[in-house]
Amino acid sequence: MSDMRVKDLAGTVGITAERLVEQLNEAGINVSKPDDQITEEQKQTLLKFLQQRHGKDADSSSSSPKKITLKRKSVSEIKLGGATRGGKSVSVEVRKKRTYVKRSETEDAAAAAELLKQKAAEEQAAEVARQEELRLQEEDKRKQLLDEEARRKQEAEEEAATIAAAIEAEKQAAEEAERAAEEEKKAIEAESKNKKTAAKAKKKDDELTPSQLAHKKLEEADAKRRAANRARIDAEKALEAKKKAREEEEALEKEREKAKAAAAEAQAKEQKAGVRKTKDAEAKHNKDKTARRGGRKDDDFERKELHVSEGKSGRRKKKKGGGAASRVAMKDQEHGFSKPTAPVVHEVSVPETIGVSDLAQRMSVKAGEVIKALMGLGTMATINQVLDQDTAVIVVEEMGHVAKPIQENEVEQALKVSDEELGELKMRAPVVTVMGHVDHGKTSLLDYIRTTKVTSGEAGGITQHIGAYKVQTSRGEIAFLDTPGHAAFTEMRSRGAKVTDIVILVVAADDGVMPQTIEAIQHAKAAESIVIVAVNKMDKPEANPDRVKQELANHEVIPEDWGGDVQFVPVSALTGEGVEDLLDAISLQAEVMELTAPEQGPAHGTVIEARLDKGRGTVVTVLVQQGTLNKGDIVVVGQEYGRVRAMFNEKGEQLDTAGPSTPVELLGLSGTPAAGDELQAAPDDKTAREIANFRQTKAREQKMAQQQAAKLDEMFNKMEEGDVKTLNVVIKGDVHGSVEAVSQGLQKLSTAQVKVRVVGSGVGGINETDAQLAAASQAILIGFNVRADNAARKIIAEKGLDVQYFSIIYDLLDVVTKAMTGMLEPVFRDEIIGLARVDDVFSSPKFGDIAGCLVIEGVVKRSNPIRVLRDNVVIYEGELESLRRFKDDVNEVNSGTECGIGVKNYKDVKPGDQIEVFERVEVKPTL
């Protein structure tokens, strides 16, 4: 273990950094702060010091007892039935027996470390308790605030009701005053009418006139209004006093809460200090006791017995301190959880990939501890990051657990087939792959054998897909695979070579060995396949088979007549010359190889090609290699699964079964698999679904792990690239192989100035999702033998996306190359068009210094930029201010003519200088 900081060692041991600093200083190691470094020797010194403190002496050889047993017995009495004379006394006798075993040095150190860990755990528990208490206090405060808010709301409602009542009373008083005034007015009118007859009427002295009655009512209304006003004023004063009292009460309540919080905080600090002091004392006491007794083993047992006896007089014996002792005895009998004294070691199953959170859960630790361990190993990780198996095993072992690497392909064991289920081996047809350079006649030769016209249906006369056919010849059945010859279809040729038995290498007799011919030889050798060379186009007058043999011999393909082991058959796909000899060579080679395969049992094959058909869904071309594939079988193909709904041969005829070496088209899979995936028959639909989901999850995890690992590299690459332009493309094709070939071909076009990035690809027509992706990433949509649907066309028209349709791959590559060229910055080149020699310099009051020049080369134009040369060194670059011929301003002066030149913003032209006139010409950029 290398040097490390004090606080890191404290975290590993499980104590505080300050405590470890104290121990280091006590051991004679000068450490002042937790960030100081300590060496391995200092760690050993600290360990020896702690061992000596705990009573271990390396030189001691005393024959002290290795084991000691201590017994204790305590008796107490408790009262039953009250304090009456007839009560009983119960004697409680507690017997304890403990065995102590002297530990070794390692166990002493482990015990000390465990005590330190227990201390830290207790401190953490006290901190948690304090936090819980503070949380409860906060909840109480929040509850009090809610109650106070409700009380305030109720008081506000009461105040509003009081004010409303006062306003209503005042309104009623005003209405009564108005009625009184109206009655008084009526009374005065009545009195004026009866003035003439008032003298005649005799009234009693105690009766009142109508005007007096009106005045009396008016006074009563005024009194009521004044009383209402006084009541309203009194209510407002009462409300104001009540509000003031409430504010004073709130201020007092806040002061009480502050004082209560301060007291609670002080009490918590005192409790924490007391708990820490008590725990330190207990830990020290336990350490001293462990050192004196040589360590304590786990208690063998604790036997406690309860004895009940009566006194002589039937009374309970009262013993001093008996009540406390009985409570202690009853407390000892209680059950409780005891923390493990030793770390728990788990056996952790580690799959091929596992997330950090999942790994922490399996070790029963927090994810932060796993991240800390990874950081200690020099790996920065997050809780969602996926780790590979090797890294996860190192982390598990670093944290003290046992790692158990497992393989997660146990779910795929259900697809394994025993030899008994496969049955006996029988002869099968050879699988022959036709390979070679483009336009050397591969498909034409196969066309002659099949007596069909395949090349006429291919775009541009070149094969775009892997074609699989089973041909019935006079010498038996032969399965043929026709691979593309274009440079972009390297992966297709590689897959064709892997599933084949014999490779027919077609070489044109008039063209010789070409790049794809060499590539086909390399694929055949990598797959360890037998090679038969078909020298095609022998009907042409310029055919030269000896040249073909010579060139192939340079690549370790030696003809039989030259002492090698490779058959050379001259053929002509146009006239049929030598085709029978080629079939004979294939049949002979197949007999020598003794090709066999079991016909019984579940089928096993390889995906040759896959595409998405609009009417039929996913269509997969599969070459069955062993077993029998039946209609209705449940199959697993890579990450996809499904039931075989229908099978077709190369002629489109439906099949019910397909044996070994039979290429068929399947319908019914859940998705489009990748070319090259294996097909395996599954026992039931549930098993197939589980296997497919497992493979999808595994592929997704591996992709995430690769992305995490490549992030840093990608960042550095972007920093190095600088202002490199990027052309984004979205590719959709008819089959998976074509999409793969187009993607690889476009990526190979990337240069240091412009890079091609495939932001999306897939099999099938261009849909709405593809158009949205192209719009978001500003990409070009490329359809290879597919078209856009209606929804995609609407988005393309709305957002003005660039869509390109192709059926020939080299046309596609040419168009993309032109688009990349158009993204390059324009390049300008200076072209010199004239040169004038300065013979003299004249001073003009109107134009300043004028250089008298003679044009010695080309033409001097006034509008073009110039350079002033002195001793063939450029001393100024600018433009002309004036160009004159005698007294006339001119636009240009030809060679051999004198002129006057005024240089703009430059006054240091001298005789003997040269004025160079040039123009900037744009040069078309190229990749």
Short mmCIF file of N, CA, C and O in Angstrom, two decimals, residues 130-178:
data_model
loop_
_atom_site.label_atom_id
_atom_site.label_comp_id
_atom_site.label_asym_id
_atom_site.label_seq_id
_atom_site.Cartn_x
_atom_site.Cartn_y
_atom_site.Cartn_z
N ARG A 130 -30.10 13.79 17.57
CA ARG A 130 -30.21 15.24 17.69
C ARG A 130 -30.94 15.85 16.50
O ARG A 130 -31.77 16.73 16.65
N GLN A 131 -30.62 15.34 15.31
CA GLN A 131 -31.31 15.84 14.12
C GLN A 131 -32.81 15.54 14.20
O GLN A 131 -33.65 16.35 13.79
N GLU A 132 -33.14 14.35 14.72
CA GLU A 132 -34.56 13.99 14.85
C GLU A 132 -35.26 14.90 15.84
O GLU A 132 -36.40 15.33 15.64
N GLU A 133 -34.56 15.22 16.95
CA GLU A 133 -35.15 16.13 17.94
C GLU A 133 -35.37 17.51 17.33
O GLU A 133 -36.41 18.14 17.53
N LEU A 134 -34.37 17.98 16.59
CA LEU A 134 -34.53 19.28 15.93
C LEU A 134 -35.69 19.26 14.94
O LEU A 134 -36.43 20.23 14.81
N ARG A 135 -35.82 18.12 14.23
CA ARG A 135 -36.93 18.02 13.28
C ARG A 135 -38.28 18.08 14.00
O ARG A 135 -39.22 18.74 13.54
N LEU A 136 -38.39 17.38 15.14
CA LEU A 136 -39.64 17.41 15.91
C LEU A 136 -39.91 18.83 16.42
O LEU A 136 -41.07 19.28 16.42
N GLN A 137 -38.86 19.53 16.84
CA GLN A 137 -39.06 20.91 17.29
C GLN A 137 -39.55 21.78 16.15
O GLN A 137 -40.44 22.61 16.33
N GLU A 138 -38.97 21.57 14.95
CA GLU A 138 -39.43 22.34 13.79
C GLU A 138 -40.90 22.04 13.49
O GLU A 138 -41.68 22.94 13.14
N GLU A 139 -41.29 20.77 13.61
CA GLU A 139 -42.70 20.41 13.37
C GLU A 139 -43.61 21.08 14.39
O GLU A 139 -44.70 21.55 14.06
N ASP A 140 -43.16 21.09 15.68
CA ASP A 140 -43.98 21.77 16.70
C ASP A 140 -44.12 23.25 16.39
O ASP A 140 -45.21 23.82 16.51
N LYS A 141 -43.00 23.87 15.97
CA LYS A 141 -43.08 25.29 15.62
C LYS A 141 -44.03 25.51 14.45
O LYS A 141 -44.83 26.44 14.44
N ARG A 142 -43.94 24.63 13.45
CA ARG A 142 -44.82 24.77 12.31
C ARG A 142 -46.28 24.60 12.71
O ARG A 142 -47.16 25.32 12.23
N LYS A 143 -46.53 23.65 13.62
CA LYS A 143 -47.91 23.44 14.09
C LYS A 143 -48.41 24.66 14.86
O LYS A 143 -49.56 25.09 14.70
N GLN A 144 -47.54 25.23 15.71
CA GLN A 144 -47.93 26.43 16.45
C GLN A 144 -48.22 27.59 15.51
O GLN A 144 -49.18 28.34 15.71
N LEU A 145 -47.41 27.71 14.47
CA LEU A 145 -47.67 28.79 13.50
C LEU A 145 -49.00 28.61 12.80
O LEU A 145 -49.73 29.57 12.57
N LEU A 146 -49.33 27.34 12.47
CA LEU A 146 -50.63 27.08 11.84
C LEU A 146 -51.78 27.41 12.78
O LEU A 146 -52.79 28.00 12.37
N ASP A 147 -51.63 27.02 14.07
CA ASP A 147 -52.69 27.34 15.04
C ASP A 147 -52.82 28.85 15.20
O ASP A 147 -53.94 29.39 15.29
N GLU A 148 -51.69 29.56 15.27
CA GLU A 148 -51.72 31.02 15.41
C GLU A 148 -52.38 31.66 14.19
O GLU A 148 -53.16 32.62 14.33
N GLU A 149 -52.08 31.12 13.02
CA GLU A 149 -52.70 31.65 11.81
C GLU A 149 -54.21 31.45 11.83
O GLU A 149 -54.99 32.32 11.45
N ALA A 150 -54.65 30.26 12.28
CA ALA A 150 -56.10 30.01 12.38
C ALA A 150 -56.75 30.95 13.39
O ALA A 150 -57.86 31.46 13.16
N ARG A 151 -56.05 31.16 14.54
CA ARG A 151 -56.62 32.07 15.55
C ARG A 151 -56.73 33.49 14.99
O ARG A 151 -57.74 34.17 15.19
N ARG A 152 -55.67 33.92 14.28
CA ARG A 152 -55.73 35.26 13.70
C ARG A 152 -56.86 35.38 12.69
O ARG A 152 -57.54 36.42 12.62
N LYS A 153 -57.04 34.34 11.93
CA LYS A 153 -58.12 34.38 10.94
C LYS A 153 -59.48 34.50 11.61
O LYS A 153 -60.35 35.25 11.16
N GLN A 154 -59.66 33.74 12.71
CA GLN A 154 -60.95 33.80 13.42
C GLN A 154 -61.18 35.19 14.01
O GLN A 154 -62.29 35.74 13.95
N GLU A 155 -60.10 35.77 14.61
CA GLU A 155 -60.24 37.11 15.17
C GLU A 155 -60.56 38.13 14.08
O GLU A 155 -61.37 39.05 14.29
N ALA A 156 -59.92 37.98 12.92
CA ALA A 156 -60.21 38.92 11.83
C ALA A 156 -61.66 38.82 11.40
O ALA A 156 -62.33 39.82 11.11
N GLU A 157 -62.18 37.57 11.37
CA GLU A 157 -63.59 37.39 11.01
C GLU A 157 -64.50 38.06 12.04
O GLU A 157 -65.51 38.70 11.69
N GLU A 158 -64.15 37.89 13.35
CA GLU A 158 -64.96 38.53 14.39
C GLU A 158 -64.92 40.06 14.25
O GLU A 158 -65.93 40.74 14.41
N GLU A 159 -63.72 40.60 13.99
CA GLU A 159 -63.61 42.05 13.82
C GLU A 159 -64.45 42.52 12.64
O GLU A 159 -65.13 43.55 12.71
N ALA A 160 -64.38 41.76 11.54
CA ALA A 160 -65.18 42.16 10.38
C ALA A 160 -66.66 42.13 10.70
O ALA A 160 -67.43 43.01 10.28
N ALA A 161 -67.10 41.13 11.49
CA ALA A 161 -68.52 41.05 11.86
C ALA A 161 -68.92 42.23 12.75
O ALA A 161 -70.00 42.82 12.60
N THR A 162 -68.03 42.62 13.70
CA THR A 162 -68.33 43.76 14.58
C THR A 162 -68.45 45.05 13.78
O THR A 162 -69.37 45.86 14.00
N ILE A 163 -67.49 45.25 12.88
CA ILE A 163 -67.53 46.47 12.06
C ILE A 163 -68.78 46.50 11.19
O ILE A 163 -69.43 47.52 11.04
N ALA A 164 -69.14 45.35 10.64
CA ALA A 164 -70.35 45.29 9.81
C ALA A 164 -71.59 45.62 10.63
O ALA A 164 -72.50 46.31 10.17
N ALA A 165 -71.63 45.11 11.91
CA ALA A 165 -72.78 45.41 12.77
C ALA A 165 -72.86 46.91 13.07
O ALA A 165 -73.94 47.51 13.07
N ALA A 166 -71.71 47.53 13.36
CA ALA A 166 -71.70 48.97 13.65
C ALA A 166 -72.15 49.77 12.44
O ALA A 166 -72.93 50.73 12.56
N ILE A 167 -71.69 49.36 11.26
CA ILE A 167 -72.09 50.07 10.03
C ILE A 167 -73.60 49.93 9.81
O ILE A 167 -74.29 50.87 9.41
N GLU A 168 -74.12 48.74 10.08
CA GLU A 168 -75.57 48.50 9.90
C GLU A 168 -76.37 49.36 10.87
O GLU A 168 -77.42 49.94 10.52
N ALA A 169 -75.88 49.47 12.15
CA ALA A 169 -76.59 50.30 13.13
C ALA A 169 -76.58 51.77 12.71
O ALA A 169 -77.59 52.47 12.81
N GLU A 170 -75.44 52.23 12.23
CA GLU A 170 -75.37 53.62 11.78
C GLU A 170 -76.30 53.86 10.59
O GLU A 170 -76.96 54.92 10.50
N LYS A 171 -76.38 52.87 9.71
CA LYS A 171 -77.27 53.02 8.56
C LYS A 171 -78.73 53.10 8.99
O LYS A 171 -79.52 53.91 8.48
N GLN A 172 -79.11 52.26 9.96
CA GLN A 172 -80.49 52.29 10.45
C GLN A 172 -80.80 53.64 11.11
O GLN A 172 -81.90 54.18 10.95
N ALA A 173 -79.81 54.18 11.89
CA ALA A 173 -80.04 55.47 12.54
C ALA A 173 -80.24 56.57 11.51
O ALA A 173 -81.10 57.45 11.66
N ALA A 174 -79.45 56.52 10.43
CA ALA A 174 -79.61 57.53 9.38
C ALA A 174 -80.98 57.41 8.73
O ALA A 174 -81.64 58.44 8.43
N GLU A 175 -81.45 56.20 8.51
CA GLU A 175 -82.78 56.04 7.90
C GLU A 175 -83.89 56.57 8.81
O GLU A 175 -84.84 57.23 8.35
N GLU A 176 -83.74 56.31 10.13
CA GLU A 176 -84.75 56.83 11.06
C GLU A 176 -84.74 58.36 11.09
O GLU A 176 -85.79 59.01 11.19
N ALA A 177 -83.52 58.96 11.00
CA ALA A 177 -83.44 60.43 10.98
C ALA A 177 -84.13 60.98 9.74
O ALA A 177 -84.83 62.00 9.80
N GLU A 178 -83.94 60.31 8.59
CA GLU A 178 -84.61 60.77 7.38
C GLU A 178 -86.13 60.68 7.51
O GLU A 178 -86.87 61.58 7.09
#
